[in-house]
Short mmCIF file of C-alpha atoms and ligand atoms in Angstrom, two decimals:
data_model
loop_
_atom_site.label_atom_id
_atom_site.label_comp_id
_atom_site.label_asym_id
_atom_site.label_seq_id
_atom_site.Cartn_x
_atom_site.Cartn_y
_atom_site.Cartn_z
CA UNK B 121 0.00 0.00 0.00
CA UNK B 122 1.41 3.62 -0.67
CA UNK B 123 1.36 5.30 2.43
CA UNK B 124 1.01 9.19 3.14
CA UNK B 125 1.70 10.75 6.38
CA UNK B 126 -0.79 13.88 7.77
CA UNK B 127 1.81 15.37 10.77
CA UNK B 128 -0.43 16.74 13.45
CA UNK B 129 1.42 18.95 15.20
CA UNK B 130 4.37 22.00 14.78
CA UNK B 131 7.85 23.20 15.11
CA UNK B 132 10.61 20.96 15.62
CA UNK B 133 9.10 17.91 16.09
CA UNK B 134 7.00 18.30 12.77
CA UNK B 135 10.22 18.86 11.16
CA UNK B 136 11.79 15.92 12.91
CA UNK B 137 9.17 13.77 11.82
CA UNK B 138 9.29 15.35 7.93
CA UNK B 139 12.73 13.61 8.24
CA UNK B 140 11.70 10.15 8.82
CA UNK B 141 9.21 10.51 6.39
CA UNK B 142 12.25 11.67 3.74
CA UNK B 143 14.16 8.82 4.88
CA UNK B 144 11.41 6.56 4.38
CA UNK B 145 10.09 7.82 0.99
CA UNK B 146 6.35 8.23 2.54
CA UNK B 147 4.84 11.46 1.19
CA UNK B 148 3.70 14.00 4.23
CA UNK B 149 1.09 16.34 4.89
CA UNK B 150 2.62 19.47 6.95
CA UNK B 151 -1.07 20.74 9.39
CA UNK B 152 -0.37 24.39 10.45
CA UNK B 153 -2.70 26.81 12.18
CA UNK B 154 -3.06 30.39 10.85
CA UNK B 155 -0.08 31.48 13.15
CA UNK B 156 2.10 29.31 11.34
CA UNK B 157 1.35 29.36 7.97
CA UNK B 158 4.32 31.39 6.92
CA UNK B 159 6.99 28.98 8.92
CA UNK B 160 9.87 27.77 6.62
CA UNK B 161 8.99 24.00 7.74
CA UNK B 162 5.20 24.70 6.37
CA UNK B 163 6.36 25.14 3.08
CA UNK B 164 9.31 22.78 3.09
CA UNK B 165 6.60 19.97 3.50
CA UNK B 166 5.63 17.90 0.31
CA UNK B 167 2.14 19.46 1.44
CA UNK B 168 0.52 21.61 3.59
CA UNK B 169 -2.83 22.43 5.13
CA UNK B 170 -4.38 25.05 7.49
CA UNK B 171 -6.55 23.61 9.79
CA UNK B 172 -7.97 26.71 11.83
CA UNK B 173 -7.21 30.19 13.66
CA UNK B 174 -4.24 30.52 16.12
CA UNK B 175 -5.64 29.19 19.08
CA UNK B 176 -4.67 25.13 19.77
CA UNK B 177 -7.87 24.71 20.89
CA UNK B 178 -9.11 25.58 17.46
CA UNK B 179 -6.17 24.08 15.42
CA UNK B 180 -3.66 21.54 16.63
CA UNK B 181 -6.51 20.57 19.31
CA UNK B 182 -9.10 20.51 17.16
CA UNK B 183 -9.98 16.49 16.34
CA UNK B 184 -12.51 17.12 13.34
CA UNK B 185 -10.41 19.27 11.75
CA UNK B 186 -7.25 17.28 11.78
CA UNK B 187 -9.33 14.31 10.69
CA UNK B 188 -11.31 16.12 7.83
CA UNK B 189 -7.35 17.22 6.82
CA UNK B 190 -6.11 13.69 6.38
CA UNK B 191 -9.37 12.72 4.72
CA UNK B 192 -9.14 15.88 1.88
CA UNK B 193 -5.47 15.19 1.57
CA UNK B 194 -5.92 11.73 0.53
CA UNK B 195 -3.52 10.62 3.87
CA UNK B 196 -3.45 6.98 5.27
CA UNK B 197 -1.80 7.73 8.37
CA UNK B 198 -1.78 10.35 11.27
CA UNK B 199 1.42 11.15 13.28
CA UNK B 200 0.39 13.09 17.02
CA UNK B 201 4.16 14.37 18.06
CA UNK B 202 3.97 14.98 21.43
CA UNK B 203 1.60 16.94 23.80
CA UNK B 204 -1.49 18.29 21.90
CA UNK B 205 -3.61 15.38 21.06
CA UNK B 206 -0.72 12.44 20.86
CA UNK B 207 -2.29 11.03 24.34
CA UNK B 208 -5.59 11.96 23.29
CA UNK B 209 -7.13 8.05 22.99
CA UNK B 210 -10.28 10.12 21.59
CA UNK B 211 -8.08 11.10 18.63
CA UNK B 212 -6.60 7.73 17.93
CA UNK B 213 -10.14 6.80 18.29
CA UNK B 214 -11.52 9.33 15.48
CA UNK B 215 -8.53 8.57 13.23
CA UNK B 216 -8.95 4.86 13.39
CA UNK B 217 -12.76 4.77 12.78
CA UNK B 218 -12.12 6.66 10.06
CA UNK B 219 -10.27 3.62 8.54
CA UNK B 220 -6.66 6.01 9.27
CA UNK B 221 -3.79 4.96 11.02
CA UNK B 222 -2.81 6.21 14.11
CA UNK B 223 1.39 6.36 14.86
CA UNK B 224 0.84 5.11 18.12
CA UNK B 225 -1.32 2.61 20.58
CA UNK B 226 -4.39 1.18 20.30
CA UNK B 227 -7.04 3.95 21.93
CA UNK B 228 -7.30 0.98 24.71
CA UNK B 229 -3.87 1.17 25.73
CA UNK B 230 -3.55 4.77 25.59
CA UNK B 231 -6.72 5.11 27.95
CA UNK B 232 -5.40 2.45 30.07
CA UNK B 233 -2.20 4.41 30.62
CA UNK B 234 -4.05 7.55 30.73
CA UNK B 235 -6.10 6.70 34.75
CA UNK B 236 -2.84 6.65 36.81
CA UNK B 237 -4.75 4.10 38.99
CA UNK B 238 -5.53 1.93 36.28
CA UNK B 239 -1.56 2.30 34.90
CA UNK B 240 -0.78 1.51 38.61
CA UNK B 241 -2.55 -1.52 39.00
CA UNK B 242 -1.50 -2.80 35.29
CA UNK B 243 2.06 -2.25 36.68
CA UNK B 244 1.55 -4.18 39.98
CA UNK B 245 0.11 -6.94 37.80
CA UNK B 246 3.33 -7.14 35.18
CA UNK B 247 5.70 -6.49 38.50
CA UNK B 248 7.00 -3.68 37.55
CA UNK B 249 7.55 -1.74 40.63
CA UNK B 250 5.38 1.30 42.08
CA UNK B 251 5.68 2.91 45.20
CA UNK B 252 3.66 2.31 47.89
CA UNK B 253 0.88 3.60 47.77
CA UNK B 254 -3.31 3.01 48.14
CA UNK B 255 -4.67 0.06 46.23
CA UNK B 256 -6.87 1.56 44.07
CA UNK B 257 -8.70 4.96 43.88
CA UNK B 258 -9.30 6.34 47.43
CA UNK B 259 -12.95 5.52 49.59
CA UNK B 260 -15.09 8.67 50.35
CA UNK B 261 -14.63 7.93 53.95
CA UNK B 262 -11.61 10.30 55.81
CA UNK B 263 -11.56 7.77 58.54
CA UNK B 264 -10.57 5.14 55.68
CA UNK B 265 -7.87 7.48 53.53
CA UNK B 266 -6.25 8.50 57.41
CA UNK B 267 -5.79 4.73 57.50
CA UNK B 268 -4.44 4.22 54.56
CA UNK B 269 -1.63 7.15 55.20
CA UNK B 270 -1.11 5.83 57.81
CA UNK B 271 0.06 2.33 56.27
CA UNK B 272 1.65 4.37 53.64
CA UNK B 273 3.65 5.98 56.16
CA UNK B 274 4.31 10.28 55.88
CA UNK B 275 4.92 12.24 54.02
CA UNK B 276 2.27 11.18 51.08
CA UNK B 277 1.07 12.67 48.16
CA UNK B 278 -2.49 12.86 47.05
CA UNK B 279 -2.72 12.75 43.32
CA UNK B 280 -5.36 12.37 41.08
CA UNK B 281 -6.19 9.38 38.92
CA UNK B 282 -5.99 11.91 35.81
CA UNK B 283 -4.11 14.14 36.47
CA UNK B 284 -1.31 15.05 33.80
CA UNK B 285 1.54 18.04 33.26
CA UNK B 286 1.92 18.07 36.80
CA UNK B 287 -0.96 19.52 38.24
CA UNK B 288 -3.59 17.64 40.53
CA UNK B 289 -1.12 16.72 43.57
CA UNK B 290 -0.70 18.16 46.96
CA UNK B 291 2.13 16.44 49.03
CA UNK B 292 1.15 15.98 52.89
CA UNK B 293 3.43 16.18 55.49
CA UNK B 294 1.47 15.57 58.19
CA UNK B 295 -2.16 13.99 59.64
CA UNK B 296 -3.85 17.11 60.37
CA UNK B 297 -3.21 18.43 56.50
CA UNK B 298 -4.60 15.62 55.30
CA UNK B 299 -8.51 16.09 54.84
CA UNK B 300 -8.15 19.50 53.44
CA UNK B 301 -5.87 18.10 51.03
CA UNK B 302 -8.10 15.44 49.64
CA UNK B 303 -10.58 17.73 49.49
CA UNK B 304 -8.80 20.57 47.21
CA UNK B 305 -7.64 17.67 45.31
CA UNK B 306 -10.38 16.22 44.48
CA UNK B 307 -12.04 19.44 43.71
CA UNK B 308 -9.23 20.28 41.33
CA UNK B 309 -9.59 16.96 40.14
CA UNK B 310 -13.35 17.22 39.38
CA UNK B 311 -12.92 20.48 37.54
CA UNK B 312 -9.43 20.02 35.44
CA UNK B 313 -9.50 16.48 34.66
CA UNK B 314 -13.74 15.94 34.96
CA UNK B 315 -12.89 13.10 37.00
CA UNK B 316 -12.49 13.38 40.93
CA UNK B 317 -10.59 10.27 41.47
CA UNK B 318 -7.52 10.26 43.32
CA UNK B 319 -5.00 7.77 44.75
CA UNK B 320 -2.60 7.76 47.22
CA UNK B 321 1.62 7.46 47.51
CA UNK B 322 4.31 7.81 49.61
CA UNK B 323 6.22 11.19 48.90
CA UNK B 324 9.69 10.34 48.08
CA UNK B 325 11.73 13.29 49.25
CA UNK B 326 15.40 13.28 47.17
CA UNK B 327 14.33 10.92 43.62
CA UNK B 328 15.47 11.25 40.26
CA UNK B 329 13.72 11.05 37.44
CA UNK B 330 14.65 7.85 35.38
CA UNK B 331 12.60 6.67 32.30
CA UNK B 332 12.89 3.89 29.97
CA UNK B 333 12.39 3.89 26.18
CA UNK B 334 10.26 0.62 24.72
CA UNK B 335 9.60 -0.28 21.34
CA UNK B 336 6.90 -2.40 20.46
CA UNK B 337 5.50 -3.92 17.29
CA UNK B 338 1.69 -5.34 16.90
CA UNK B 339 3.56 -8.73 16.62
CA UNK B 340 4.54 -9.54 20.07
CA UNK B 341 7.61 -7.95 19.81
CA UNK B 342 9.56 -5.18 21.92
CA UNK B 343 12.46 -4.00 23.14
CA UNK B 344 13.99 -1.23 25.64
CA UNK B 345 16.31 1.34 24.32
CA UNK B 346 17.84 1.40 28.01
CA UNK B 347 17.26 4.36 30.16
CA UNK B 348 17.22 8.04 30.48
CA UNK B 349 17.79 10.92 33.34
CA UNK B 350 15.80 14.06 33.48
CA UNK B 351 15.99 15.10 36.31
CA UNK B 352 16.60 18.87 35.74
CA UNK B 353 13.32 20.18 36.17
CA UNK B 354 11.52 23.72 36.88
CA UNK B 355 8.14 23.21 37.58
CA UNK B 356 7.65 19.60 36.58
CA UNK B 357 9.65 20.33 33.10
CA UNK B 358 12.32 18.84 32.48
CA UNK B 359 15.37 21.16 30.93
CA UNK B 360 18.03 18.82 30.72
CA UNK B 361 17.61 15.36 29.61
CA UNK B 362 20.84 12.73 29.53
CA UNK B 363 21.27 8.79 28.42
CA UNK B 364 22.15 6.56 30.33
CA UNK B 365 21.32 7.50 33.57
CA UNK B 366 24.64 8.08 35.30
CA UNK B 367 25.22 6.05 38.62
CA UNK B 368 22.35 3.57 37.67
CA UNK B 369 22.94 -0.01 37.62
CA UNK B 370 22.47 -1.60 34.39
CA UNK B 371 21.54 -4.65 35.88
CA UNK B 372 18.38 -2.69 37.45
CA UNK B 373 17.44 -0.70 33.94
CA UNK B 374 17.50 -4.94 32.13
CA UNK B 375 15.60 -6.28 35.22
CA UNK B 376 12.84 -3.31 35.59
CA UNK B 377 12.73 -2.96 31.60
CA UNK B 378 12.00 -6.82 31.09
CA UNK B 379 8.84 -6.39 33.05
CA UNK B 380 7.82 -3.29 31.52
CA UNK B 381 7.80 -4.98 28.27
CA UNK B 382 5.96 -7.76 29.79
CA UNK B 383 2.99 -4.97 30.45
CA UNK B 384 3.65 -3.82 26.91
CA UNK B 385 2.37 -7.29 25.63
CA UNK B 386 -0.52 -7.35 28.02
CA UNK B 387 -2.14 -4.50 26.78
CA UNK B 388 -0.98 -5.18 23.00
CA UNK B 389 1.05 -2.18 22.97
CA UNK B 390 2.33 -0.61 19.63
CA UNK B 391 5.01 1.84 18.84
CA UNK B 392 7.07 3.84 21.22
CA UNK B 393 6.68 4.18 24.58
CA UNK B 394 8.26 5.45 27.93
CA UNK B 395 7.65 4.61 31.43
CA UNK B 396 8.61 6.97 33.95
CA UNK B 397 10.13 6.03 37.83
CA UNK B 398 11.12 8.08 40.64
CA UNK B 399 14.79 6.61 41.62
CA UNK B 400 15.48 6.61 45.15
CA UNK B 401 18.14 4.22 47.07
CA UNK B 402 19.07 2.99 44.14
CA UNK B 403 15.60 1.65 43.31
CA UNK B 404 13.43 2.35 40.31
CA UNK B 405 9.82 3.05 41.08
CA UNK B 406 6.79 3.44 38.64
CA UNK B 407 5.00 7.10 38.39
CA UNK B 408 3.12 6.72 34.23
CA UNK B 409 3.67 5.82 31.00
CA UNK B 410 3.64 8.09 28.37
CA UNK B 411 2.15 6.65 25.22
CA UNK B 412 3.96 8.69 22.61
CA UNK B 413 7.08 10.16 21.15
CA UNK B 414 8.87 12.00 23.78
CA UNK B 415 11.00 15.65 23.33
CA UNK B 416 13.95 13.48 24.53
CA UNK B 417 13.92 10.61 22.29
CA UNK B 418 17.36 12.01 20.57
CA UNK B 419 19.35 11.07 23.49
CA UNK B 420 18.08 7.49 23.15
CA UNK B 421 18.60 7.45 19.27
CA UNK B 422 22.14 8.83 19.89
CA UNK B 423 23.63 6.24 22.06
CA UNK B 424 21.70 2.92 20.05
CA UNK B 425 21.97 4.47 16.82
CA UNK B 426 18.44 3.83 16.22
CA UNK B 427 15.85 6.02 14.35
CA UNK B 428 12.70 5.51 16.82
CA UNK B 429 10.63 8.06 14.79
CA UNK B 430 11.50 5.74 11.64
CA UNK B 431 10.39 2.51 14.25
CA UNK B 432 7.25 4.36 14.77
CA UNK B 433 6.66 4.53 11.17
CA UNK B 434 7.56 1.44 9.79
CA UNK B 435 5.48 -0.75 12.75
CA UNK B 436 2.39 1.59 12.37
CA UNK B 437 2.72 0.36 8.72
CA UNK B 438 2.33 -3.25 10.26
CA UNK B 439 5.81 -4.16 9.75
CA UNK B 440 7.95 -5.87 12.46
CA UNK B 441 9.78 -4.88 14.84
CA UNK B 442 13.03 -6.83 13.49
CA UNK B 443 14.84 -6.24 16.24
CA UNK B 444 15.70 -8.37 19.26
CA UNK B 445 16.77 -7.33 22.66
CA UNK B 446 20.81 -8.30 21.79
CA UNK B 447 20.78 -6.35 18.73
CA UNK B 448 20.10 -3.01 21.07
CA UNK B 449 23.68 -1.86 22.23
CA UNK B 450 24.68 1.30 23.89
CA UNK B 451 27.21 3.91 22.87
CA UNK B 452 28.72 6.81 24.71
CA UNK B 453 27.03 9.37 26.47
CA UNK B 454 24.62 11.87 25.05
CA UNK B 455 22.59 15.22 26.54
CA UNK B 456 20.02 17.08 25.42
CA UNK B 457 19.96 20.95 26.07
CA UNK B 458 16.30 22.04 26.18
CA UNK B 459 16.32 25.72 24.58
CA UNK B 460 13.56 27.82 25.40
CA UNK B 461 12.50 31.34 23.98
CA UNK B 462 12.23 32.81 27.73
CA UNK B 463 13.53 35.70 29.46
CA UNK B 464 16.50 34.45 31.45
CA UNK B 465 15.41 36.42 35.18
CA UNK B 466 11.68 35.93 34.83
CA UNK B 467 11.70 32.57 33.06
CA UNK B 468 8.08 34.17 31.17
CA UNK B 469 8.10 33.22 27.42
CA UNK B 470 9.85 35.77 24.97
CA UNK B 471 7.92 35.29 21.83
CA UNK B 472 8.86 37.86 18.98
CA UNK B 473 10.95 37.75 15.93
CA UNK B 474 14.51 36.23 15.61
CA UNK B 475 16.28 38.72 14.24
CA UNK B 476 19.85 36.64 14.09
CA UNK B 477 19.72 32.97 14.19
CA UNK B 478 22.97 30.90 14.12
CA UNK B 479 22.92 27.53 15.52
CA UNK B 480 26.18 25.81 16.64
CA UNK B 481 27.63 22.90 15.06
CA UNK B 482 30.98 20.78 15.88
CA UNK B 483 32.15 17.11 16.68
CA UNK B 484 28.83 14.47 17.82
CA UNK B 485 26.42 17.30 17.90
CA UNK B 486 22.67 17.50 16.73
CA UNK B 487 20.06 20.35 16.63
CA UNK B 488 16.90 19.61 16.16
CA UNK B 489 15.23 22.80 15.29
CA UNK B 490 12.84 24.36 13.33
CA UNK B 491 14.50 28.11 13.69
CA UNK B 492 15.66 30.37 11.16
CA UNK B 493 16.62 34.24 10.79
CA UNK B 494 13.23 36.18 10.74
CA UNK B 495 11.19 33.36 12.43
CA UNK B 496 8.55 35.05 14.46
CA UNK B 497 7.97 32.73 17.78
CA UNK B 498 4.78 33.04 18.30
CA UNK B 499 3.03 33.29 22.20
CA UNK B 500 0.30 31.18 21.27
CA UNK B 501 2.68 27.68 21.87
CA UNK B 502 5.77 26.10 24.29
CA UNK B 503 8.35 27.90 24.22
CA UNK B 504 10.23 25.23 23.14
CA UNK B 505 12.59 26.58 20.10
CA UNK B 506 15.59 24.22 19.41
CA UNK B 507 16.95 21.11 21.12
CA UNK B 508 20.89 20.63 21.47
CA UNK B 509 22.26 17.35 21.34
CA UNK B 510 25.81 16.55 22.07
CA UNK B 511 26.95 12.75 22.15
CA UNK B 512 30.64 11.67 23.13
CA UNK B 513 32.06 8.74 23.91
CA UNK B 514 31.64 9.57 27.77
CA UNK B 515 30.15 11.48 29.94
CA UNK B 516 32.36 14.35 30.65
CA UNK B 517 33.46 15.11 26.56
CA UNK B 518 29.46 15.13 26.03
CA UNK B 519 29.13 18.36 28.59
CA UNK B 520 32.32 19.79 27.15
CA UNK B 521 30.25 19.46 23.31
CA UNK B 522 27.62 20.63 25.26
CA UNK B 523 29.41 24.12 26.75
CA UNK B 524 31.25 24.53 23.31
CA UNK B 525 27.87 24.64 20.96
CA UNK B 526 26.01 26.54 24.09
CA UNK B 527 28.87 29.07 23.44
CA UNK B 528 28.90 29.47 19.70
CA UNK B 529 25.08 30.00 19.33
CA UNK B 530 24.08 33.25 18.07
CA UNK B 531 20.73 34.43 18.58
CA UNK B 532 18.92 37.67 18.64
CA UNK B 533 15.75 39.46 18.83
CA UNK B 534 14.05 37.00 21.68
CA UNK B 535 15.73 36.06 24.70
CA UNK B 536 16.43 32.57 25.52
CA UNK B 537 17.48 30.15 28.72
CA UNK B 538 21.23 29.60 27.27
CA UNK B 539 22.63 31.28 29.42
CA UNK B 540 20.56 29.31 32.50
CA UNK B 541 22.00 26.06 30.25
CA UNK B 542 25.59 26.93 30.11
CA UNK B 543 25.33 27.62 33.93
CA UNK B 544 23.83 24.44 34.66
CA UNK B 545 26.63 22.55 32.27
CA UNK B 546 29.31 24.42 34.62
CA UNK B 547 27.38 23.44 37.70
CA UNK B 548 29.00 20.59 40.39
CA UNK B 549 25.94 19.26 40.81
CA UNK B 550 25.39 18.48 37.83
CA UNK B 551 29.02 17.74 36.36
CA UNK B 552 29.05 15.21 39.45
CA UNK B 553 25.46 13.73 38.05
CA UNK B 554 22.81 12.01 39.41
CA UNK B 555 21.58 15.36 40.94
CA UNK B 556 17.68 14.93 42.21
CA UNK B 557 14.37 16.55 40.82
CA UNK B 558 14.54 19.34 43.55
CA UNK B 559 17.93 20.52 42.87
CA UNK B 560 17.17 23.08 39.89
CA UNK B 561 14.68 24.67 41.78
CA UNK B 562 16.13 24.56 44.69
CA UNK B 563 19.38 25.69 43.75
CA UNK B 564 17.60 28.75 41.43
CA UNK B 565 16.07 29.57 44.68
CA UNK B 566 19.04 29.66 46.82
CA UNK B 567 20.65 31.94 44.50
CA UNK B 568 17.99 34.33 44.58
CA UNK B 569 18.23 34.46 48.34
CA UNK B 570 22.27 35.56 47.84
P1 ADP W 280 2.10 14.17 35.61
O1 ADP W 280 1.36 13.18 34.77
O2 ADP W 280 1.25 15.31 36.02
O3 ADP W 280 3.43 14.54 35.05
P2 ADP W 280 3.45 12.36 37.51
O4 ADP W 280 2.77 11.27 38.28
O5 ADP W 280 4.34 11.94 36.40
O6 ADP W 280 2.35 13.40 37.01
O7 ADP W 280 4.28 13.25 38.52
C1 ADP W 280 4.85 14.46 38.12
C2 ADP W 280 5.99 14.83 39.05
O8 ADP W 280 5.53 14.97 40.41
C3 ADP W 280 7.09 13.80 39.13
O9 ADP W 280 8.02 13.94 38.08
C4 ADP W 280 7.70 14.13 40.48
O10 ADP W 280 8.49 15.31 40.36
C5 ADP W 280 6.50 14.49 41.32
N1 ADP W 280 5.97 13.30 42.01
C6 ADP W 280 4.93 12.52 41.61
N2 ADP W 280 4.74 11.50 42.47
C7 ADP W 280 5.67 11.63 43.44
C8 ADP W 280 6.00 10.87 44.62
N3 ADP W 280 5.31 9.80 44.99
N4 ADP W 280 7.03 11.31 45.37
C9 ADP W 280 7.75 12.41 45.02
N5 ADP W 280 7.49 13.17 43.94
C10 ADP W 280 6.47 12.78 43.14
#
């Protein structure tokens, strides 16, 4: 069958997933939104087509319109990206019943891993392990939750069952917090997420954040693509992102990632996939899955050398996986520099036109970007502009990659959180790795104080 690829979402990882499509010979179908109709990677595409005004919710959010654009344009297949609608099992719903293919799980999977309780208990089931935490969703009764905290031992966090982009959590340090805390989460709950559910955990206090990268045909098959760190984070996003996980045992990442493939084939998962943990005394403990491509996946393609947007591809076509878990080696040492258009006091967005744009090139770097000179970075999305990549055969030459194409950027006309990254690659803490989630923040906040 000829295939032809609709791309249903923007900016870099559009124009990341143009290249797979090049690679692969599939023709592609660029979406854009009235705000980016004039972007460089719009017209690059083999096709284009605006599917509303400005605002997400009436473009890049908007399910009918992206499915009425891969019907006019003739396209068999629908790629999400990330955010937006790519864990949307309503969209791969829509696209499928309209005899499309969606690049990614079956709804059922993505719904599955979509109720944090329901993830949970899947997890439990495959023995993959969670942290302690309340069985299922939490009773009604106070009397019953203070009991379970109590098992659960303080502090705990309240969280709701779907909750996402960290919000719908309230940590609780003590017994007397803890009804008004169910409370206000659960209201949040019932108004953000339109489902009041919540769950219970034990708060860990100093984690990491460790994730592992799965592959997965509709054959059986799957693999991990080993592990990841990100645990440089300002408000629950992550800034810097590094494979492997320094510090972590490998024998851990094979043991943990064995099961988590095991839970891939119980819920007959397709196409890429990450599961998140919280790493604490050096063990690994569930928090979700993300069903989709993540921003990060270029550390994980730098160090195995494989093309996971072209994996995505080719099994959504129905091929297989033709990989087994021996042909997956690792290489080296890669990081990913998050670059943001923000203002580097405030942290606020800094949309506007870039007046200068030179991006920095040199020995085992990438840049995945979808910048050029006169690009006009519009307030309406993330701030997300460019993503550095630097790969070395350790650890130490990556950072030094790292500092030397953080250096030799030029860019002008927005302001962006370079220098915050060149800071962070001259930082102990993080030179030493295996800092925790808090430490950004924490350290940010310190500063402040001096
Ligand atoms: P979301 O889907 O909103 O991202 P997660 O369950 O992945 O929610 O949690 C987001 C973040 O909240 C984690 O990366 C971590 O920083 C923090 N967090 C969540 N659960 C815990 C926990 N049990 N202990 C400590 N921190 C947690």
């Amino acid at each position: 069958m000829n295939h032809k690829l609709l791309i249903a979402n923007r900016g870099e990882i559009a124009l990341r997933i143009q290249r797979a499509c090049r690679k692969l010979g599939i023709p592609h179908v660029q979406v854009c939104s009235q705000a980016d109709q004039d972007a460089r990677y719009v017209h690059e595409a083999d096709q284009s087509i605006c599917i509303g005004p400005a605002r997400a919710r009436d473009s890049y959010l908007n399910i009918p319109a992206l499915v009425y654009a891969a019907r006019v344009t003739g396209s068999t297949m629908v790629h999400p990206g990330y955010g937006f609608l790519s864990e949307n099992a309503g969209f791969s719903a829509a696209v499928a019943d309209d005899g499309l293919i969606f690049v990614g799980p079956p709804a059922s999977a993505i719904l599955a891993m979509g109720n944090k309780v329901r993830a949970r208990q899947a997890m439990i089931a495959a023995g993959v392990p969670c942290i302690p935490g309340s069985p299922g969703p939490l009773p009604d009764d106070i009397a019953e939750i203070r009991r379970i905290a109590q098992q659960i031992g303080y502090p705990v966090i309240v969280k709701a069952s779907g909750g996402g982009g960290g919000r719908g959590m309230r940590v609780v340090q003590v017994e007397a917090e803890l009804e008004e805390a169910v409370a206000l989460t659960r209201e949040e709950a019932r108004t953000a997420f339109g489902n009041p559910e919540l769950y219970m955990e034990r708060y860990l206090t100093t984690p990491r954040h460790v994730e592992l990268q799965v592959l997965c045909d509709g054959h059986g098959n799957g693999v991990h693509l080993g592990d990841r760190d990100c645990s440089m984070q300002r408000r629950h996003q992550k800034v810097i992102e590094e494979a492997p996980a320094p510090g972590v045992l490998r024998q851990l990442i094979e043991q943990v990632a064995a099961r988590c493939l095991d839970a891939c084939k119980s819920m007959g998962y397709r196409g890429a996939g990450t599961f998140e943990f919280l790493y604490e005394n050096d063990e690994l403990f569930f928090i979700e899955m993300n069903t989709r491509l993540q921003v990060e996946h270029p550390v994980t393609e730098m160090i195995t050398g494989i093309d996971i947007v072209e994996a995505q591809l080719r099994v959504a076509m129905g091929e297989p996986l033709g990989l087994s878990q021996s042909d997956i080696t690792f290489s080296g040492h890669a990081i990913e520099c998050r670059i943001n258009a923000e203002n580097p006091v405030t942290m606020l967005p800094s949309p506007g036109c870039v007046i200068e744009w030179q991006p920095p090139e040199g020995e085992g770097l990438r840049v995945d970007t979808h910048l050029y000179s006169g690009y006009a970075v519009s307030a309406h999305y993330d701030s997300l502009i460019a993503k550095f990549i630097a790969h070395g055969p350790d650890r130490s030459t990556a950072i030094a990659r790292m500092e030397n194409a953080l250096a030799t950027t030029h860019v002008t006309g927005i302001d962006t959180n370079i220098p915050l990254q060149t800071r962070l690659m001259q930082d102990d803490a993080f030179r030493a790795g295996g800092a925790g989630i808090n430490y950004l923040e924490t350290s940010m906040k310190t500063e402040e104080k001096e």
